[in-house]
XYZ file of C-alpha atoms in Angstrom:
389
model
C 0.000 0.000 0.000
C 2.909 2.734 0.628
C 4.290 2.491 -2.922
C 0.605 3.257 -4.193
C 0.808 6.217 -1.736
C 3.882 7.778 -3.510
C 3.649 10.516 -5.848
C 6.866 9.345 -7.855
C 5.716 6.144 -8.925
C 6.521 5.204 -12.621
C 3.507 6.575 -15.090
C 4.221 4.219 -18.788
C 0.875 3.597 -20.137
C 0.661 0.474 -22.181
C 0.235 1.601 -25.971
C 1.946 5.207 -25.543
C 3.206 6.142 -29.306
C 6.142 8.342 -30.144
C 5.599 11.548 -30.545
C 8.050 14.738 -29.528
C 11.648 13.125 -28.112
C 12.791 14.670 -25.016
C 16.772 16.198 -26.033
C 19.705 14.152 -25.217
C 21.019 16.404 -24.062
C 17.881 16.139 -21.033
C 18.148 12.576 -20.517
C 19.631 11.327 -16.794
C 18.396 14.378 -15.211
C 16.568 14.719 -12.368
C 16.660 11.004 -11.702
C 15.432 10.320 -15.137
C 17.076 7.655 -17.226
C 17.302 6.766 -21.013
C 14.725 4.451 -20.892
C 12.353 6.641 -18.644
C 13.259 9.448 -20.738
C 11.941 7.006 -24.001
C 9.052 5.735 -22.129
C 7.639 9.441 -21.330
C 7.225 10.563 -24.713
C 4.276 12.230 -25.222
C 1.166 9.991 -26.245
C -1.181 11.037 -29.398
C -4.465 11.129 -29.087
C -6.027 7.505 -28.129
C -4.454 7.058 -25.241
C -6.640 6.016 -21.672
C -7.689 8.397 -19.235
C -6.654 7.675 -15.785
C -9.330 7.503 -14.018
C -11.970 5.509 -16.582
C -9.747 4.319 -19.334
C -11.753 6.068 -22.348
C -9.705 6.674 -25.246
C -8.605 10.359 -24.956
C -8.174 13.303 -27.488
C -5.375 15.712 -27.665
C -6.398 19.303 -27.133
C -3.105 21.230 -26.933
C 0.342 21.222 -28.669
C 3.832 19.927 -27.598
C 5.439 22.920 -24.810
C 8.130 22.327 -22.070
C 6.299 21.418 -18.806
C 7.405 22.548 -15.136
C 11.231 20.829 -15.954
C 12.756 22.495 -19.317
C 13.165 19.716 -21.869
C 10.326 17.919 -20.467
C 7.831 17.892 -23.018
C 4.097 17.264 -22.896
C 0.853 18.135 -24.181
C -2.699 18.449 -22.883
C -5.264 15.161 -23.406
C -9.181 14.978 -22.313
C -11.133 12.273 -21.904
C -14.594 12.834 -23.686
C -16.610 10.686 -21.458
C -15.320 12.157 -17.991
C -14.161 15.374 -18.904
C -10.830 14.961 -17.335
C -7.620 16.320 -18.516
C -4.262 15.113 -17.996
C -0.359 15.235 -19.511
C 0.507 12.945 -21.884
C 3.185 12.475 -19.852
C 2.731 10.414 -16.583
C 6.235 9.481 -15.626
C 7.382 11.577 -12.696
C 11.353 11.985 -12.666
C 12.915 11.129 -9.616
C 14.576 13.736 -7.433
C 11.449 16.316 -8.476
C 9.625 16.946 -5.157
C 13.261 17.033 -3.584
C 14.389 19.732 -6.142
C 11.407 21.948 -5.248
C 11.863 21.751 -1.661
C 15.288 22.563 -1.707
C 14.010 26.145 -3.916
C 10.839 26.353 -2.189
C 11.137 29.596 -1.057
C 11.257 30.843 -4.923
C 9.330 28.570 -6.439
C 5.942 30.578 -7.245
C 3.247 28.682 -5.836
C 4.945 26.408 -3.315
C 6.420 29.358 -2.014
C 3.311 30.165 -0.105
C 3.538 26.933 1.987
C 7.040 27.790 3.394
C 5.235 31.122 4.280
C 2.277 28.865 6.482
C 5.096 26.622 8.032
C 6.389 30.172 9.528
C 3.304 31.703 10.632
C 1.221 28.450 12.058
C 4.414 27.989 14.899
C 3.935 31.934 16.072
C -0.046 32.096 15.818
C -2.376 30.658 19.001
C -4.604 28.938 16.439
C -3.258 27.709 13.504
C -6.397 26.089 12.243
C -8.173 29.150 12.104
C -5.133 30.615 10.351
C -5.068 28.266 7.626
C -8.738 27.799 7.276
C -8.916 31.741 6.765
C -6.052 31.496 4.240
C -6.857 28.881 1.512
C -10.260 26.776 0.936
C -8.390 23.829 0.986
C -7.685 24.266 5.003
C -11.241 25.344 5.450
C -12.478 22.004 4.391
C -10.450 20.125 6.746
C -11.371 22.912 9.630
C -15.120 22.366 8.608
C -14.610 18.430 9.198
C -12.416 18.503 11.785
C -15.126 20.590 13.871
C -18.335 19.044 12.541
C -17.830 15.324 12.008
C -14.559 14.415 14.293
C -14.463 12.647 17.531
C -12.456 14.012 20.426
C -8.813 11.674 20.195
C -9.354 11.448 16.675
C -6.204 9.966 14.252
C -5.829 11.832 10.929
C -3.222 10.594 8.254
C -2.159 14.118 6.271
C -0.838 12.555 3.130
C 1.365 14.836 0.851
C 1.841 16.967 4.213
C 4.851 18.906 2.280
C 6.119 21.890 4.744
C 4.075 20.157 7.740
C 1.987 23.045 8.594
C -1.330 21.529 9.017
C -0.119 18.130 10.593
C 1.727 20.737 13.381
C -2.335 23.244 13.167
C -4.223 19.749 13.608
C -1.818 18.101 16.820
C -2.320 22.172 18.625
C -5.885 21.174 17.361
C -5.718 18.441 19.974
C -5.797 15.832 16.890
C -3.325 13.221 16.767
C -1.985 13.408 13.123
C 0.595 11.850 11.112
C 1.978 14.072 8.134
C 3.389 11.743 5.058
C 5.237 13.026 2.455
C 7.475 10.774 -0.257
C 10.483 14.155 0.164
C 12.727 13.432 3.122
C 14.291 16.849 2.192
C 10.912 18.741 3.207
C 10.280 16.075 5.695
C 13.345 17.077 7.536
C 13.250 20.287 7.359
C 8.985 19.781 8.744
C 11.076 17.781 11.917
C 13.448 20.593 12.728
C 10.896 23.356 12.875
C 8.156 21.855 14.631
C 10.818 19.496 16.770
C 8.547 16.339 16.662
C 10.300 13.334 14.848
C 7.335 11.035 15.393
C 5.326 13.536 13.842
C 6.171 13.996 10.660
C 7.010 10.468 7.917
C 8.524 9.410 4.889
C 6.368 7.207 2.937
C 8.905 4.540 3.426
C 8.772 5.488 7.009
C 5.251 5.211 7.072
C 5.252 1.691 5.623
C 6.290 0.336 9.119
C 4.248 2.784 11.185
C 1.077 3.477 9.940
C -1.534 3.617 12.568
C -4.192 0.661 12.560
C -6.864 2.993 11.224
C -7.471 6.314 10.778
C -10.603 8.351 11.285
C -9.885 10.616 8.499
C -7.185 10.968 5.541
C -5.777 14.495 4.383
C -5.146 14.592 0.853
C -4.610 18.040 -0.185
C -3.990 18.754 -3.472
C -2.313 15.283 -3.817
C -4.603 13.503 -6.580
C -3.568 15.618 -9.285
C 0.249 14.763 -8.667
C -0.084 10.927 -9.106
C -0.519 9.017 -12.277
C -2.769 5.896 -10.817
C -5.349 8.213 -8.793
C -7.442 5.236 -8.240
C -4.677 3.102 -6.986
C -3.647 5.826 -4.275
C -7.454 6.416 -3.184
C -7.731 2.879 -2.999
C -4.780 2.423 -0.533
C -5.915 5.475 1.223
C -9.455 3.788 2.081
C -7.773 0.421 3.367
C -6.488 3.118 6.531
C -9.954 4.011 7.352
C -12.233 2.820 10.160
C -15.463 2.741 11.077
C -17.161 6.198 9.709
C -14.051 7.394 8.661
C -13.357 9.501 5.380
C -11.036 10.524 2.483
C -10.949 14.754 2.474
C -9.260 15.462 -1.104
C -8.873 18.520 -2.520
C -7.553 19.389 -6.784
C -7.881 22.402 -8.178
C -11.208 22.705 -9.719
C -11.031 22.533 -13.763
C -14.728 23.127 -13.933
C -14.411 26.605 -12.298
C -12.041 27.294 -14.926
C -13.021 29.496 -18.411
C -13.926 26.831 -20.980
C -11.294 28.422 -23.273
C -8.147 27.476 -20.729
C -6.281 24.282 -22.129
C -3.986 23.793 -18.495
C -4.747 26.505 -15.334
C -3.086 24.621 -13.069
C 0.603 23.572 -12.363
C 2.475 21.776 -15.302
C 2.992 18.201 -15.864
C 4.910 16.859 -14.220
C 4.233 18.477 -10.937
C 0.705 18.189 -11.982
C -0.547 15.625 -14.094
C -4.260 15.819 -13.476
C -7.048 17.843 -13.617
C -10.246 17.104 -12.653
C -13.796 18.325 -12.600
C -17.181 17.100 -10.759
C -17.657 14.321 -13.440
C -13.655 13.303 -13.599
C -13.879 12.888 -9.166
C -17.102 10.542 -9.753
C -15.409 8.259 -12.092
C -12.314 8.041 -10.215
C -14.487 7.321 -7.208
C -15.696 4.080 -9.576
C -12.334 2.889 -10.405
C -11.840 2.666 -6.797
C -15.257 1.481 -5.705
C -16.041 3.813 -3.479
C -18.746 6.677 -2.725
C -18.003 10.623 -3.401
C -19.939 13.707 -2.137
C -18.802 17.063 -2.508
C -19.153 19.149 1.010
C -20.970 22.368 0.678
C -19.146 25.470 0.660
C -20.702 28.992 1.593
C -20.751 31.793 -1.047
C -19.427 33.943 1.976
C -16.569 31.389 2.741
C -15.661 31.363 -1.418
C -15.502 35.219 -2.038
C -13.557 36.112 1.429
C -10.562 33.470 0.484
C -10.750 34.268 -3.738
C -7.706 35.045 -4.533
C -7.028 38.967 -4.758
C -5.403 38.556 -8.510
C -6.864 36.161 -10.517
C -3.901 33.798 -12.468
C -4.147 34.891 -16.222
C -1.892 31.856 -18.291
C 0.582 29.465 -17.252
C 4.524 29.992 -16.174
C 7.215 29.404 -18.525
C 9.119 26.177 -16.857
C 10.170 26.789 -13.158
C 12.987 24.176 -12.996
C 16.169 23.733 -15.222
C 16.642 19.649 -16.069
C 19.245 19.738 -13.307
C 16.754 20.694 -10.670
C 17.639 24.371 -10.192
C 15.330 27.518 -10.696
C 14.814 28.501 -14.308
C 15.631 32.047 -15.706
C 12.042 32.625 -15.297
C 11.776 32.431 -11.592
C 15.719 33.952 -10.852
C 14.069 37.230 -12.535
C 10.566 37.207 -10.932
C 12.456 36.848 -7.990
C 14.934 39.867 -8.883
C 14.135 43.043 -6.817
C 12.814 45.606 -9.792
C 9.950 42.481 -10.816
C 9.300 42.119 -7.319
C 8.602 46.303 -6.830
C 7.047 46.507 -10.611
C 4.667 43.161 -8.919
C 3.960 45.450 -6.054
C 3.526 48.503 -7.347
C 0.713 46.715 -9.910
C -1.183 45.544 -7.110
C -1.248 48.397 -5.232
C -2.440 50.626 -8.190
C -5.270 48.112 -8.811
C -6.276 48.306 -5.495
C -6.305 51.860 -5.426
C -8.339 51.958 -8.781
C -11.123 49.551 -7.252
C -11.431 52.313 -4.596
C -11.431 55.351 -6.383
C -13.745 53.877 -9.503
C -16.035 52.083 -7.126
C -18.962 51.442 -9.146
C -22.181 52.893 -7.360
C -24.040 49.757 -9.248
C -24.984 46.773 -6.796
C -25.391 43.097 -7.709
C -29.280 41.460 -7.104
C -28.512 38.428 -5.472
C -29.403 35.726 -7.363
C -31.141 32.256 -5.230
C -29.909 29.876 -8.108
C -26.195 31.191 -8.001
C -24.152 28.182 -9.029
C -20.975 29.169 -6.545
C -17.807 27.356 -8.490
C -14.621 27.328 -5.754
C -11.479 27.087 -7.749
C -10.337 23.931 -5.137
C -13.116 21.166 -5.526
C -13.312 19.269 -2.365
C -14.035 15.622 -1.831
C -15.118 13.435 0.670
C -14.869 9.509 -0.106
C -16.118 6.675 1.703
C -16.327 2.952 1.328
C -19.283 2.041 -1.009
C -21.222 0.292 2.072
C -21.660 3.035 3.498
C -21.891 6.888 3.527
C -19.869 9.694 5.841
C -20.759 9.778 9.122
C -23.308 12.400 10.522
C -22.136 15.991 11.672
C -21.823 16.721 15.147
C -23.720 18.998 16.664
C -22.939 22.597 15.163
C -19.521 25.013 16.840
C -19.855 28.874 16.270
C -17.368 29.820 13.491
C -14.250 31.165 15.234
C-alpha cells in the first residue's frame, strides 16, 4: 500500500506512441534515465484516461512542462471530462528539487510562508482555514464530524503546517510526504520526529486505522489516482473519510487548455464528473461538502492567475531564468507597485451599481473538495454545530 501512496511512482501507459523526443542532451536528469526518458514521450491522441480508461483526445500542442526539456501536451477524456499530460512518468529527485528552492518557487512558495506563521499564531487552524479553501475544508470536518482523540493521516503533508495546526488542534496526526528533504526540514521546525514520515517510514508505522485521511492537493500529482485512493481507504475505520482537494477545472473558463501547475508536478485535472469516475475505479462513494458563497468570495484570490509559467525548474533541478528574474528586486517592486495601483483603482472607480442576489447562483470554488467513503456506506453524521471562530 505505501508504494501506491507515492507521488513518484513510474507513469508508462501500455500503448503510448512516439511523438516529440525529449533532447539528449535532457536525458539522466533529475533522476530520469534513457529508458524513462523514451518511455515518457508524449502519447497522441487515443491514449486512456486515468481515471476511466476512455480513449482520450489531444487538445493542446507539444510545450516544455514545469522541468525544461520535459515535453508534454494536454489530453481529455470525452466521457469524464478529465484532462491530464501525456506524460505520466514523474522523474525522480522532483519533489526534492522543489523543496530545496521552495522559497522561490511561485506557488509552493506560499507553503514555506504557512510553516512560519502556524508555529507563532495561538490557532493555527483558524489561520489556515482563513487562508486557503483547501484548510477550510479540513477545519469544517475537523469541527463538525470528528471525535475528540481522533487519528488523521495528512498525506502529501509537504512543509508540515497543518499536521503541526491539527496536533495544537488536539488531533493526533501523522503528516506523510514521499520528500525526506521537506520532511526534515517539517522535523526541525516543529521538533517532533514522530510527527512527521517518509512514505517509506510510514510503511512500518502506519496507525491501525485512521478516522480521516488528508489529501490536499495530492490527486492531481499521481498518475494511478485510483490506486492511491484505494490504498488510502484500506487506513480508514469505522465512519471514517477521504478529504481530497484538486484544483477545480470546472471553475475554470472553458477556453483554458492547463490553469493549473504543469505536468509533471501536476498531471491531473479534474472536474465534478472526472472525481465521480475516479471514485468508480476505486469502488467507493463521493460527495462534494458544501461550501458557503461567503466562505468562497472572502478566500478568492485577490489577482486572478491569467496563463501558465514558462518552466520553473532547469533539467538539473535548479530555478529557471524565469523564476531567478521574478524573484529579482525591480519584478518584485514593478509586482507590487501593480497591485497596489489596482487596489487603489477599485477604490477610487467604485462602481455605485450593486449586484441582485441571485437564489440559483451556481458558486464554483477554484479547489473542488471531496469526501470519499467505502461504497457500504456513507460519511458519518455531523456533530452537533460550533460557532465559526
Amino acid at each position: 500500500m505505501d508504494q501506491a501512496l507515492r507521488p513518484g511512482g513510474d507513469g508508462e501507459r501500455p500503448g503510448a506512441g512516439p511523438a516529440t523526443t525529449v533532447p539528449a542532451s535532457r536525458v539522466g536528469t533529475l533522476g530520469e534515465s534513457r529508458a524513462a526518458t523514451e518511455r515518457g514521450r508524449p502519447a497522441p491522441s487515443g491514449a486512456p484516461c486515468p481515471t476511466c480508461g476512455t480513449a482520450s483526445d489531444r487538445v493542446s500542442g507539444d510545450f516544455d512542462g514545469y522541468i525544461e526539456g520535459y515535453q508534454v501536451c494536454v489530453l481529455e477524456c470525452p466521457r469524464c471530462l478529465l484532462r491530464f499530460s501525456s506524460r505520466l512518468d514523474v522523474p525522480g529527485g522532483l519533489y526534492d528539487a522543489i523543496y530545496r528552492h521552495t522559497e522561490m518557487l511561485p506557488g509552493y512558495d506560499r507553503y514555506a510562508g504557512y510553516a512560519a506563521a502556524v508555529s507563532r499564531h495561538p490557532q493555527p487552524l483558524d489561520l489556515l482555514a482563513s487562508c486557503e479553501l483547501p484548510y477550510w475544508y479540513v477545519r469544517d470536518h475537523v469541527r463538525h464530524r470528528l471525535r475528540a482523540g481522533a487519528t488523521v493521516v495528512d498525506f502529501g503533508c509537504g512543509e508540515g503546517h497543518l499536521t503541526y495546526a491539527l496536533r495544537q488542534a488536539g488531533i493526533t496526526c501523522y503528516g506523510v510526504d514521499i520528500s525526506g528533504t521537506t520532511i526534515e526540514r517539517a522535523r526541525r521546525r516543529f521538533g517532533h520526529d514522530d510527527w512527521f514520515l517518509t512514505s517509506e517510514e510510514f510503511a512500518d508505522r502506519r496507525p491501525a486505522t485512521a478516522d480521516l485521511v488528508v489529501a490536499l492537493e495530492l490527486i492531481e500529482h499521481v498518475p494511478q489516482p485510483a490506486r492511491v485512493l484505494a490504498g488510502a481507504l484500506e487506513l480508514l475505520g469505522p465512519d471514517g473519510c477521504v478529504l481530497a482537494t484538486t484544483p477545480n477545472r470546472d471553475a475554470s473558463p472553458a477556453h483554458a487548455v492547463w490553469d493549473t501547475d504543469l505536468p509533471p508536478v501536476h498531471l491531473l485535472w479534474f472536474g465534478v464528473r472526472a472525481m465521480r469516475e475516479l471514485a468508480a475505479a476505486a469502488h467507493c462513494e463521493v460527495t462534494f461538502p458544501a461550501v458557503p458563497g461567503r466562505v468562497i468570495d472572502a478566500l478568492r484570490p485577490a489577482v486572478q492567475r491569467r496563463g501558465t509559467w514558462p518552466p520553473l525548474l532547469t533539467a538539473s533541478g535548479e530555478p529557471s531564468l524565469a523564476v531567478r528574474r521574478a524573484r529579482s528586486l525591480p519584478w518584485r517592486f514593478r509586482r507590487r507597485a501593480a497591485r497596489s495601483l489596482a487596489w487603489m483603482s477599485e477604490v477610487i472607480d467604485r462602481s455605485p451599481l450593486r449586484e441582485i442576489p441571485d437564489v440559483r447562483r451556481s458558486y464554483r470554488p477554484a479547489t473542488l473538495g471531496a469526501c470519499f467513503t467505502p461504497r457500504s456506506r456513507r460519511p458519518a453524521p455531523p456533530r452537533a454545530p460550533q460557532p465559526e471562530a
